[in-house]
PDB file of C-alpha atoms in Angstrom:
ATOM      1  CA  UNK A   1     119.587  91.735  91.282  1.00  0.00           C
ATOM      2  CA  UNK A   2     118.848  95.091  92.829  1.00  0.00           C
ATOM      3  CA  UNK A   3     116.305  95.228  95.664  1.00  0.00           C
ATOM      4  CA  UNK A   4     114.745  98.267  97.307  1.00  0.00           C
ATOM      5  CA  UNK A   5     112.811  98.294 100.568  1.00  0.00           C
ATOM      6  CA  UNK A   6     111.020 101.494 101.546  1.00  0.00           C
ATOM      7  CA  UNK A   7     108.299 102.578 103.948  1.00  0.00           C
ATOM      8  CA  UNK A   8     106.710 105.141 101.636  1.00  0.00           C
ATOM      9  CA  UNK A   9     104.255 106.601 104.205  1.00  0.00           C
ATOM     10  CA  UNK A  10     101.560 106.509 101.458  1.00  0.00           C
ATOM     11  CA  UNK A  11     103.524 109.083  99.459  1.00  0.00           C
ATOM     12  CA  UNK A  12     103.613 111.810 102.104  1.00  0.00           C
ATOM     13  CA  UNK A  13     106.980 113.484 101.881  1.00  0.00           C
ATOM     14  CA  UNK A  14     108.699 115.607 104.493  1.00  0.00           C
ATOM     15  CA  UNK A  15     110.734 118.779 104.629  1.00  0.00           C
ATOM     16  CA  UNK A  16     112.309 121.048 107.241  1.00  0.00           C
ATOM     17  CA  UNK A  17     108.875 122.489 108.058  1.00  0.00           C
ATOM     18  CA  UNK A  18     107.147 119.142 108.429  1.00  0.00           C
ATOM     19  CA  UNK A  19     105.017 116.762 106.341  1.00  0.00           C
ATOM     20  CA  UNK A  20     104.037 117.751 102.795  1.00  0.00           C
ATOM     21  CA  UNK A  21     100.950 116.924 100.788  1.00  0.00           C
ATOM     22  CA  UNK A  22     100.693 113.393  99.408  1.00  0.00           C
ATOM     23  CA  UNK A  23     102.427 113.111  96.030  1.00  0.00           C
ATOM     24  CA  UNK A  24     102.719 109.456  95.086  1.00  0.00           C
ATOM     25  CA  UNK A  25     104.081 110.433  91.677  1.00  0.00           C
ATOM     26  CA  UNK A  26     107.219 111.747  93.399  1.00  0.00           C
ATOM     27  CA  UNK A  27     107.589 108.464  95.283  1.00  0.00           C
ATOM     28  CA  UNK A  28     107.319 106.607  91.979  1.00  0.00           C
ATOM     29  CA  UNK A  29     109.924 108.885  90.402  1.00  0.00           C
ATOM     30  CA  UNK A  30     112.349 108.163  93.253  1.00  0.00           C
ATOM     31  CA  UNK A  31     111.873 104.413  92.849  1.00  0.00           C
ATOM     32  CA  UNK A  32     112.498 104.701  89.088  1.00  0.00           C
ATOM     33  CA  UNK A  33     115.712 106.612  89.781  1.00  0.00           C
ATOM     34  CA  UNK A  34     117.149 103.483  91.409  1.00  0.00           C
ATOM     35  CA  UNK A  35     115.580 101.073  88.879  1.00  0.00           C
ATOM     36  CA  UNK A  36     115.290  98.154  91.316  1.00  0.00           C
ATOM     37  CA  UNK A  37     114.399  94.682  90.068  1.00  0.00           C
ATOM     38  CA  UNK A  38     112.486  93.915  93.269  1.00  0.00           C
ATOM     39  CA  UNK A  39     110.535  96.650  95.095  1.00  0.00           C
ATOM     40  CA  UNK A  40     109.331  96.050  98.662  1.00  0.00           C
ATOM     41  CA  UNK A  41     107.053  98.812  99.927  1.00  0.00           C
ATOM     42  CA  UNK A  42     105.411  99.369 103.277  1.00  0.00           C
ATOM     43  CA  UNK A  43     102.420 101.641 104.079  1.00  0.00           C
ATOM     44  CA  UNK A  44     100.700 101.430 100.698  1.00  0.00           C
ATOM     45  CA  UNK A  45      97.257 102.990 101.054  1.00  0.00           C
ATOM     46  CA  UNK A  46      94.013 102.304  99.168  1.00  0.00           C
ATOM     47  CA  UNK A  47      91.017 104.647  99.488  1.00  0.00           C
ATOM     48  CA  UNK A  48      91.780 106.214 102.861  1.00  0.00           C
ATOM     49  CA  UNK A  49      91.040 109.928 102.339  1.00  0.00           C
ATOM     50  CA  UNK A  50      92.064 110.624 105.947  1.00  0.00           C
ATOM     51  CA  UNK A  51      95.605 109.716 104.881  1.00  0.00           C
ATOM     52  CA  UNK A  52      95.646 111.078 101.338  1.00  0.00           C
ATOM     53  CA  UNK A  53      94.586 114.694 101.846  1.00  0.00           C
ATOM     54  CA  UNK A  54      90.837 114.140 101.672  1.00  0.00           C
ATOM     55  CA  UNK A  55      90.716 112.189  98.404  1.00  0.00           C
ATOM     56  CA  UNK A  56      90.382 108.520  97.540  1.00  0.00           C
ATOM     57  CA  UNK A  57      93.577 107.180  96.012  1.00  0.00           C
ATOM     58  CA  UNK A  58      94.088 103.556  94.981  1.00  0.00           C
ATOM     59  CA  UNK A  59      97.846 103.433  95.409  1.00  0.00           C
ATOM     60  CA  UNK A  60      97.956  99.712  94.687  1.00  0.00           C
ATOM     61  CA  UNK A  61      96.529 100.330  91.210  1.00  0.00           C
ATOM     62  CA  UNK A  62      98.679 103.428  90.640  1.00  0.00           C
ATOM     63  CA  UNK A  63     101.863 101.529  91.473  1.00  0.00           C
ATOM     64  CA  UNK A  64     100.850  98.640  89.212  1.00  0.00           C
ATOM     65  CA  UNK A  65     100.251 101.103  86.374  1.00  0.00           C
ATOM     66  CA  UNK A  66     103.565 102.852  87.036  1.00  0.00           C
ATOM     67  CA  UNK A  67     105.485  99.558  86.816  1.00  0.00           C
ATOM     68  CA  UNK A  68     103.656  97.597  84.075  1.00  0.00           C
ATOM     69  CA  UNK A  69     106.513  95.147  83.508  1.00  0.00           C
ATOM     70  CA  UNK A  70     106.458  94.003  87.148  1.00  0.00           C
ATOM     71  CA  UNK A  71     104.340  91.354  88.812  1.00  0.00           C
ATOM     72  CA  UNK A  72     102.995  92.373  92.198  1.00  0.00           C
ATOM     73  CA  UNK A  73     101.720  90.968  95.481  1.00  0.00           C
ATOM     74  CA  UNK A  74      99.796  92.959  98.094  1.00  0.00           C
ATOM     75  CA  UNK A  75      99.546  91.975 101.759  1.00  0.00           C
ATOM     76  CA  UNK A  76      96.806  94.107 103.371  1.00  0.00           C
ATOM     77  CA  UNK A  77      96.507  94.215 107.115  1.00  0.00           C
ATOM     78  CA  UNK A  78      92.749  94.718 106.984  1.00  0.00           C
ATOM     79  CA  UNK A  79      90.038  95.292 104.381  1.00  0.00           C
ATOM     80  CA  UNK A  80      87.382  97.842 105.335  1.00  0.00           C
ATOM     81  CA  UNK A  81      84.171  97.731 103.310  1.00  0.00           C
ATOM     82  CA  UNK A  82      82.320 101.010 102.861  1.00  0.00           C
ATOM     83  CA  UNK A  83      79.635 101.876 100.275  1.00  0.00           C
ATOM     84  CA  UNK A  84      81.155 101.782  96.815  1.00  0.00           C
ATOM     85  CA  UNK A  85      84.726 101.009  97.776  1.00  0.00           C
ATOM     86  CA  UNK A  86      87.156  98.922  99.804  1.00  0.00           C
ATOM     87  CA  UNK A  87      89.795 100.527 102.015  1.00  0.00           C
ATOM     88  CA  UNK A  88      93.098  98.657 102.331  1.00  0.00           C
ATOM     89  CA  UNK A  89      96.525  99.275 103.821  1.00  0.00           C
ATOM     90  CA  UNK A  90      99.649  97.147 103.880  1.00  0.00           C
ATOM     91  CA  UNK A  91     102.825  95.872 102.216  1.00  0.00           C
ATOM     92  CA  UNK A  92     103.463  95.477  98.501  1.00  0.00           C
ATOM     93  CA  UNK A  93     106.125  93.617  96.526  1.00  0.00           C
ATOM     94  CA  UNK A  94     106.780  94.225  92.827  1.00  0.00           C
ATOM     95  CA  UNK A  95     109.188  92.074  90.812  1.00  0.00           C
ATOM     96  CA  UNK A  96     110.712  92.471  87.373  1.00  0.00           C
ATOM     97  CA  UNK A  97     111.634  88.772  87.547  1.00  0.00           C
ATOM     98  CA  UNK A  98     109.085  85.913  87.441  1.00  0.00           C
ATOM     99  CA  UNK A  99     107.119  85.200  90.604  1.00  0.00           C
ATOM    100  CA  UNK A 100     106.881  81.501  91.397  1.00  0.00           C
ATOM    101  CA  UNK A 101     104.375  81.746  94.255  1.00  0.00           C
ATOM    102  CA  UNK A 102     103.397  83.975  97.148  1.00  0.00           C
ATOM    103  CA  UNK A 103     101.731  83.886 100.554  1.00  0.00           C
ATOM    104  CA  UNK A 104     100.160  86.651 102.628  1.00  0.00           C
ATOM    105  CA  UNK A 105     100.546  86.499 106.413  1.00  0.00           C
ATOM    106  CA  UNK A 106      98.669  88.344 109.138  1.00  0.00           C
ATOM    107  CA  UNK A 107     101.204  88.696 111.930  1.00  0.00           C
ATOM    108  CA  UNK A 108     100.410  87.846 115.554  1.00  0.00           C
ATOM    109  CA  UNK A 109      99.341  90.671 117.845  1.00  0.00           C
ATOM    110  CA  UNK A 110      99.164  89.235 121.376  1.00  0.00           C
ATOM    111  CA  UNK A 111      97.318  91.296 123.928  1.00  0.00           C
ATOM    112  CA  UNK A 112      99.569  93.902 125.539  1.00  0.00           C
ATOM    113  CA  UNK A 113      98.149  96.167 128.214  1.00  0.00           C
ATOM    114  CA  UNK A 114     101.302  98.269 128.043  1.00  0.00           C
ATOM    115  CA  UNK A 115     101.045  99.081 124.328  1.00  0.00           C
ATOM    116  CA  UNK A 116     101.459 102.781 123.637  1.00  0.00           C
ATOM    117  CA  UNK A 117     101.053 105.065 120.658  1.00  0.00           C
ATOM    118  CA  UNK A 118     100.364 103.708 117.188  1.00  0.00           C
ATOM    119  CA  UNK A 119      99.107 100.133 117.174  1.00  0.00           C
ATOM    120  CA  UNK A 120      97.291  98.113 114.548  1.00  0.00           C
ATOM    121  CA  UNK A 121      97.210  94.926 112.502  1.00  0.00           C
ATOM    122  CA  UNK A 122     100.452  93.975 110.760  1.00  0.00           C
ATOM    123  CA  UNK A 123     101.152  91.782 107.734  1.00  0.00           C
ATOM    124  CA  UNK A 124     103.929  90.238 105.684  1.00  0.00           C
ATOM    125  CA  UNK A 125     104.157  89.416 101.985  1.00  0.00           C
ATOM    126  CA  UNK A 126     106.187  86.273 101.276  1.00  0.00           C
ATOM    127  CA  UNK A 127     107.230  85.700  97.649  1.00  0.00           C
ATOM    128  CA  UNK A 128     109.404  83.280  95.720  1.00  0.00           C
ATOM    129  CA  UNK A 129     111.176  85.006  92.824  1.00  0.00           C
ATOM    130  CA  UNK A 130     113.109  83.327  90.020  1.00  0.00           C
ATOM    131  CA  UNK A 131     116.040  85.747  89.753  1.00  0.00           C
ATOM    132  CA  UNK A 132     119.070  85.416  87.439  1.00  0.00           C
ATOM    133  CA  UNK A 133     121.156  84.449  90.490  1.00  0.00           C
ATOM    134  CA  UNK A 134     118.768  81.789  91.777  1.00  0.00           C
ATOM    135  CA  UNK A 135     115.423  81.262  93.435  1.00  0.00           C
ATOM    136  CA  UNK A 136     115.019  83.810  96.251  1.00  0.00           C
ATOM    137  CA  UNK A 137     112.375  83.759  98.970  1.00  0.00           C
ATOM    138  CA  UNK A 138     111.664  87.316 100.125  1.00  0.00           C
ATOM    139  CA  UNK A 139     109.538  88.421 103.067  1.00  0.00           C
ATOM    140  CA  UNK A 140     108.545  92.096 103.165  1.00  0.00           C
ATOM    141  CA  UNK A 141     107.046  93.261 106.441  1.00  0.00           C
ATOM    142  CA  UNK A 142     106.316  96.166 108.773  1.00  0.00           C
ATOM    143  CA  UNK A 143     106.406  95.361 112.486  1.00  0.00           C
ATOM    144  CA  UNK A 144     104.391  96.922 115.319  1.00  0.00           C
ATOM    145  CA  UNK A 145     105.479 100.327 116.599  1.00  0.00           C
ATOM    146  CA  UNK A 146     103.810 100.755 119.979  1.00  0.00           C
ATOM    147  CA  UNK A 147     104.247  97.322 121.587  1.00  0.00           C
ATOM    148  CA  UNK A 148     107.477  95.454 122.265  1.00  0.00           C
ATOM    149  CA  UNK A 149     105.468  92.318 123.127  1.00  0.00           C
ATOM    150  CA  UNK A 150     103.736  92.320 119.744  1.00  0.00           C
ATOM    151  CA  UNK A 151     106.863  93.274 117.838  1.00  0.00           C
ATOM    152  CA  UNK A 152     108.821  90.395 119.372  1.00  0.00           C
ATOM    153  CA  UNK A 153     106.043  87.909 118.519  1.00  0.00           C
ATOM    154  CA  UNK A 154     105.954  89.219 114.956  1.00  0.00           C
ATOM    155  CA  UNK A 155     109.687  88.990 114.335  1.00  0.00           C
ATOM    156  CA  UNK A 156     109.719  85.446 115.693  1.00  0.00           C
ATOM    157  CA  UNK A 157     106.861  84.584 113.336  1.00  0.00           C
ATOM    158  CA  UNK A 158     108.582  85.890 110.184  1.00  0.00           C
ATOM    159  CA  UNK A 159     111.864  84.247 111.221  1.00  0.00           C
ATOM    160  CA  UNK A 160     110.071  80.910 111.479  1.00  0.00           C
ATOM    161  CA  UNK A 161     108.482  81.063 108.033  1.00  0.00           C
ATOM    162  CA  UNK A 162     111.432  79.289 106.428  1.00  0.00           C
ATOM    163  CA  UNK A 163     110.666  76.157 108.433  1.00  0.00           C
ATOM    164  CA  UNK A 164     108.416  73.429 107.056  1.00  0.00           C
ATOM    165  CA  UNK A 165     108.247  71.256 103.913  1.00  0.00           C
ATOM    166  CA  UNK A 166     109.750  72.607 100.721  1.00  0.00           C
ATOM    167  CA  UNK A 167     109.956  71.480  97.125  1.00  0.00           C
ATOM    168  CA  UNK A 168     113.571  71.334  95.964  1.00  0.00           C
ATOM    169  CA  UNK A 169     114.301  73.180  92.715  1.00  0.00           C
ATOM    170  CA  UNK A 170     117.947  72.940  91.679  1.00  0.00           C
ATOM    171  CA  UNK A 171     119.740  75.891  90.105  1.00  0.00           C
ATOM    172  CA  UNK A 172     119.878  75.669  86.314  1.00  0.00           C
ATOM    173  CA  UNK A 173     119.736  77.834  83.203  1.00  0.00           C
ATOM    174  CA  UNK A 174     116.824  80.233  82.768  1.00  0.00           C
ATOM    175  CA  UNK A 175     115.251  77.969  80.107  1.00  0.00           C
ATOM    176  CA  UNK A 176     115.608  74.899  82.300  1.00  0.00           C
ATOM    177  CA  UNK A 177     114.103  76.715  85.288  1.00  0.00           C
ATOM    178  CA  UNK A 178     111.183  77.913  83.159  1.00  0.00           C
ATOM    179  CA  UNK A 179     110.530  74.330  82.002  1.00  0.00           C
ATOM    180  CA  UNK A 180     110.659  73.094  85.589  1.00  0.00           C
ATOM    181  CA  UNK A 181     108.211  75.799  86.662  1.00  0.00           C
ATOM    182  CA  UNK A 182     105.688  74.672  84.050  1.00  0.00           C
ATOM    183  CA  UNK A 183     106.188  71.020  84.975  1.00  0.00           C
ATOM    184  CA  UNK A 184     105.801  71.789  88.680  1.00  0.00           C
ATOM    185  CA  UNK A 185     102.672  73.864  88.088  1.00  0.00           C
ATOM    186  CA  UNK A 186     101.104  71.048  86.078  1.00  0.00           C
ATOM    187  CA  UNK A 187     101.634  68.677  89.014  1.00  0.00           C
ATOM    188  CA  UNK A 188     100.845  70.943  91.943  1.00  0.00           C
ATOM    189  CA  UNK A 189      97.814  70.781  94.192  1.00  0.00           C
ATOM    190  CA  UNK A 190      96.471  73.387  96.637  1.00  0.00           C
ATOM    191  CA  UNK A 191      98.396  71.651  99.431  1.00  0.00           C
ATOM    192  CA  UNK A 192     101.701  71.212  97.580  1.00  0.00           C
ATOM    193  CA  UNK A 193     104.881  72.144  99.421  1.00  0.00           C
ATOM    194  CA  UNK A 194     106.359  75.562  98.781  1.00  0.00           C
ATOM    195  CA  UNK A 195     109.586  75.798  96.742  1.00  0.00           C
ATOM    196  CA  UNK A 196     113.011  75.532  98.336  1.00  0.00           C
ATOM    197  CA  UNK A 197     114.976  78.718  97.716  1.00  0.00           C
ATOM    198  CA  UNK A 198     118.728  79.118  97.564  1.00  0.00           C
ATOM    199  CA  UNK A 199     118.421  82.193  99.795  1.00  0.00           C
ATOM    200  CA  UNK A 200     115.906  83.967 102.004  1.00  0.00           C
ATOM    201  CA  UNK A 201     115.622  87.694 102.671  1.00  0.00           C
ATOM    202  CA  UNK A 202     113.550  89.395 105.370  1.00  0.00           C
ATOM    203  CA  UNK A 203     113.223  93.112 104.648  1.00  0.00           C
ATOM    204  CA  UNK A 204     111.224  96.104 105.751  1.00  0.00           C
ATOM    205  CA  UNK A 205     110.473  98.497 108.592  1.00  0.00           C
ATOM    206  CA  UNK A 206     111.184  96.730 111.897  1.00  0.00           C
ATOM    207  CA  UNK A 207     110.428  99.698 114.179  1.00  0.00           C
ATOM    208  CA  UNK A 208     113.416  98.745 116.311  1.00  0.00           C
ATOM    209  CA  UNK A 209     117.082  99.808 116.242  1.00  0.00           C
ATOM    210  CA  UNK A 210     120.249  97.833 115.469  1.00  0.00           C
ATOM    211  CA  UNK A 211     121.166  95.558 118.336  1.00  0.00           C
ATOM    212  CA  UNK A 212     117.654  95.445 119.766  1.00  0.00           C
ATOM    213  CA  UNK A 213     115.981  92.269 120.955  1.00  0.00           C
ATOM    214  CA  UNK A 214     114.038  91.974 117.706  1.00  0.00           C
ATOM    215  CA  UNK A 215     117.202  92.544 115.669  1.00  0.00           C
ATOM    216  CA  UNK A 216     119.045  89.818 117.601  1.00  0.00           C
ATOM    217  CA  UNK A 217     116.114  87.387 117.274  1.00  0.00           C
ATOM    218  CA  UNK A 218     116.722  87.206 113.529  1.00  0.00           C
ATOM    219  CA  UNK A 219     120.400  86.524 114.149  1.00  0.00           C
ATOM    220  CA  UNK A 220     119.448  83.698 116.492  1.00  0.00           C
ATOM    221  CA  UNK A 221     117.298  82.262 113.682  1.00  0.00           C
ATOM    222  CA  UNK A 222     120.276  82.129 111.316  1.00  0.00           C
ATOM    223  CA  UNK A 223     119.807  85.412 109.473  1.00  0.00           C
ATOM    224  CA  UNK A 224     122.541  87.978 109.006  1.00  0.00           C
ATOM    225  CA  UNK A 225     122.170  91.739 108.830  1.00  0.00           C
ATOM    226  CA  UNK A 226     123.454  92.425 105.310  1.00  0.00           C
ATOM    227  CA  UNK A 227     124.474  95.996 106.183  1.00  0.00           C
ATOM    228  CA  UNK A 228     127.015  94.536 108.594  1.00  0.00           C
ATOM    229  CA  UNK A 229     128.088  91.975 106.006  1.00  0.00           C
ATOM    230  CA  UNK A 230     129.001  94.778 103.586  1.00  0.00           C
ATOM    231  CA  UNK A 231     130.140  97.518 105.976  1.00  0.00           C
ATOM    232  CA  UNK A 232     131.446  95.580 108.962  1.00  0.00           C
ATOM    233  CA  UNK A 233     131.381  97.607 112.167  1.00  0.00           C
ATOM    234  CA  UNK A 234     130.413 100.858 110.445  1.00  0.00           C
ATOM    235  CA  UNK A 235     127.248 102.175 112.170  1.00  0.00           C
ATOM    236  CA  UNK A 236     123.966 101.843 110.332  1.00  0.00           C
ATOM    237  CA  UNK A 237     122.933 104.971 108.440  1.00  0.00           C
ATOM    238  CA  UNK A 238     119.686 106.451 109.776  1.00  0.00           C
ATOM    239  CA  UNK A 239     116.514 105.614 107.842  1.00  0.00           C
ATOM    240  CA  UNK A 240     113.930 107.516 109.947  1.00  0.00           C
ATOM    241  CA  UNK A 241     113.587 111.151 111.085  1.00  0.00           C
ATOM    242  CA  UNK A 242     116.427 112.241 108.805  1.00  0.00           C
ATOM    243  CA  UNK A 243     114.759 115.319 107.271  1.00  0.00           C
ATOM    244  CA  UNK A 244     112.053 116.007 109.840  1.00  0.00           C
ATOM    245  CA  UNK A 245     111.291 115.017 113.428  1.00  0.00           C
ATOM    246  CA  UNK A 246     107.604 114.361 114.016  1.00  0.00           C
ATOM    247  CA  UNK A 247     108.197 114.926 117.739  1.00  0.00           C
ATOM    248  CA  UNK A 248     110.966 116.838 119.550  1.00  0.00           C
ATOM    249  CA  UNK A 249     112.190 113.656 121.242  1.00  0.00           C
ATOM    250  CA  UNK A 250     112.644 111.870 117.914  1.00  0.00           C
ATOM    251  CA  UNK A 251     116.123 111.678 116.445  1.00  0.00           C
ATOM    252  CA  UNK A 252     117.583 110.111 113.288  1.00  0.00           C
ATOM    253  CA  UNK A 253     117.680 106.341 113.715  1.00  0.00           C
ATOM    254  CA  UNK A 254     117.826 103.170 111.628  1.00  0.00           C
ATOM    255  CA  UNK A 255     114.625 101.103 111.702  1.00  0.00           C
ATOM    256  CA  UNK A 256     114.832  99.560 108.210  1.00  0.00           C
ATOM    257  CA  UNK A 257     116.907  96.471 107.440  1.00  0.00           C
ATOM    258  CA  UNK A 258     117.655  93.688 104.991  1.00  0.00           C
ATOM    259  CA  UNK A 259     118.442  90.340 106.609  1.00  0.00           C
ATOM    260  CA  UNK A 260     119.584  87.340 104.601  1.00  0.00           C
ATOM    261  CA  UNK A 261     120.621  83.726 104.830  1.00  0.00           C
ATOM    262  CA  UNK A 262     121.979  81.105 102.450  1.00  0.00           C
ATOM    263  CA  UNK A 263     123.456  82.311  99.178  1.00  0.00           C
ATOM    264  CA  UNK A 264     122.405  85.929  99.771  1.00  0.00           C
ATOM    265  CA  UNK A 265     125.129  86.429 102.383  1.00  0.00           C
ATOM    266  CA  UNK A 266     127.808  85.696  99.783  1.00  0.00           C
ATOM    267  CA  UNK A 267     125.961  87.392  96.911  1.00  0.00           C
ATOM    268  CA  UNK A 268     125.447  90.785  98.592  1.00  0.00           C
ATOM    269  CA  UNK A 269     127.842  93.255  96.989  1.00  0.00           C
ATOM    270  CA  UNK A 270     126.382  96.650  97.841  1.00  0.00           C
ATOM    271  CA  UNK A 271     123.884  98.152 100.262  1.00  0.00           C
ATOM    272  CA  UNK A 272     123.135 101.866 100.547  1.00  0.00           C
ATOM    273  CA  UNK A 273     120.693 104.231 102.196  1.00  0.00           C
ATOM    274  CA  UNK A 274     119.302 106.963  99.942  1.00  0.00           C
ATOM    275  CA  UNK A 275     119.809 109.830 102.358  1.00  0.00           C
ATOM    276  CA  UNK A 276     118.635 112.433  99.836  1.00  0.00           C
ATOM    277  CA  UNK A 277     115.074 111.104  99.491  1.00  0.00           C
ATOM    278  CA  UNK A 278     112.387 113.343 101.020  1.00  0.00           C
ATOM    279  CA  UNK A 279     109.313 111.553  99.637  1.00  0.00           C
ATOM    280  CA  UNK A 280     108.628 109.816 102.989  1.00  0.00           C
ATOM    281  CA  UNK A 281     109.617 110.016 106.634  1.00  0.00           C
ATOM    282  CA  UNK A 282     111.742 106.907 105.932  1.00  0.00           C
ATOM    283  CA  UNK A 283     114.741 106.561 103.630  1.00  0.00           C
ATOM    284  CA  UNK A 284     114.926 103.855 100.941  1.00  0.00           C
ATOM    285  CA  UNK A 285     117.379 101.013 101.501  1.00  0.00           C
ATOM    286  CA  UNK A 286     118.852  99.547  98.297  1.00  0.00           C
ATOM    287  CA  UNK A 287     120.855  96.321  98.018  1.00  0.00           C
ATOM    288  CA  UNK A 288     122.622  94.751  95.049  1.00  0.00           C
ATOM    289  CA  UNK A 289     123.262  91.022  94.827  1.00  0.00           C
ATOM    290  CA  UNK A 290     125.972  89.938  92.407  1.00  0.00           C
ATOM    291  CA  UNK A 291     129.456  88.459  92.237  1.00  0.00           C
ATOM    292  CA  UNK A 292     131.040  91.883  92.764  1.00  0.00           C
ATOM    293  CA  UNK A 293     132.932  92.823  95.923  1.00  0.00           C
ATOM    294  CA  UNK A 294     132.248  96.547  95.488  1.00  0.00           C
ATOM    295  CA  UNK A 295     131.186  98.139  98.770  1.00  0.00           C
ATOM    296  CA  UNK A 296     129.839 101.630  99.184  1.00  0.00           C
ATOM    297  CA  UNK A 297     128.106 103.540 101.929  1.00  0.00           C
ATOM    298  CA  UNK A 298     125.401 106.171 102.051  1.00  0.00           C
ATOM    299  CA  UNK A 299     124.478 108.042  98.922  1.00  0.00           C
TER     300      UNK A 299
END
């Protein structure tokens, strides 16, 4: 299974001279280059002309059209209703493998008088995916930028999602798992327990660096940074401000991570940062889960 997580900045690429016009088709082309089985995207924009160069653009629909063989889940932070349209913004997950179920979470945003800069509602998309290497629970999120208080509350929330009642589904052949899915669906009710996965992944833009309080909170909850699992003590490759600095004080830094527990820690065989991508102010992070021990670094 190959997974990509990427804050696409609604398709606005960057270059040495600054941000470019929005070209979602180039973002889609970059995703196709990697051919991921699971695509976790942050900052997907629907009908916000202020973001997309003065035009309405339903990026949710465009991404669904671009990847017709994938199922998708969208976790908007807020829906704005204006005459003739709905404006939405949030996180999206697309999967080539069957989705078992999903949940959308609005993350906590406790009051913080010291919040600075960009601040807004945040969400997480939680999905259960029946992959060839087992049932994986994946949480794709984008944490607060301008408030440490809110960011800490949000990372604690997503770390705690694995707690609670689960429905055990043993590993089996693909045909056996498909039969069990149908049988489970026939018996489920709206309050049925969620499935028990063999592994959980929390991925996305955390707006905090390696070793930060938020980073360590996931370790305290039993998750492991899969970059460190593959590369040991090698420093994280920067995923933000690589090709352009929005402000002079900005510098290349890693804000995007893939954390895992359970079987994923043993199954991770490769994790790379696509340092060549210029279709966003963030770099894509791509992980491969298999039985291989191959380990590579930045592309």
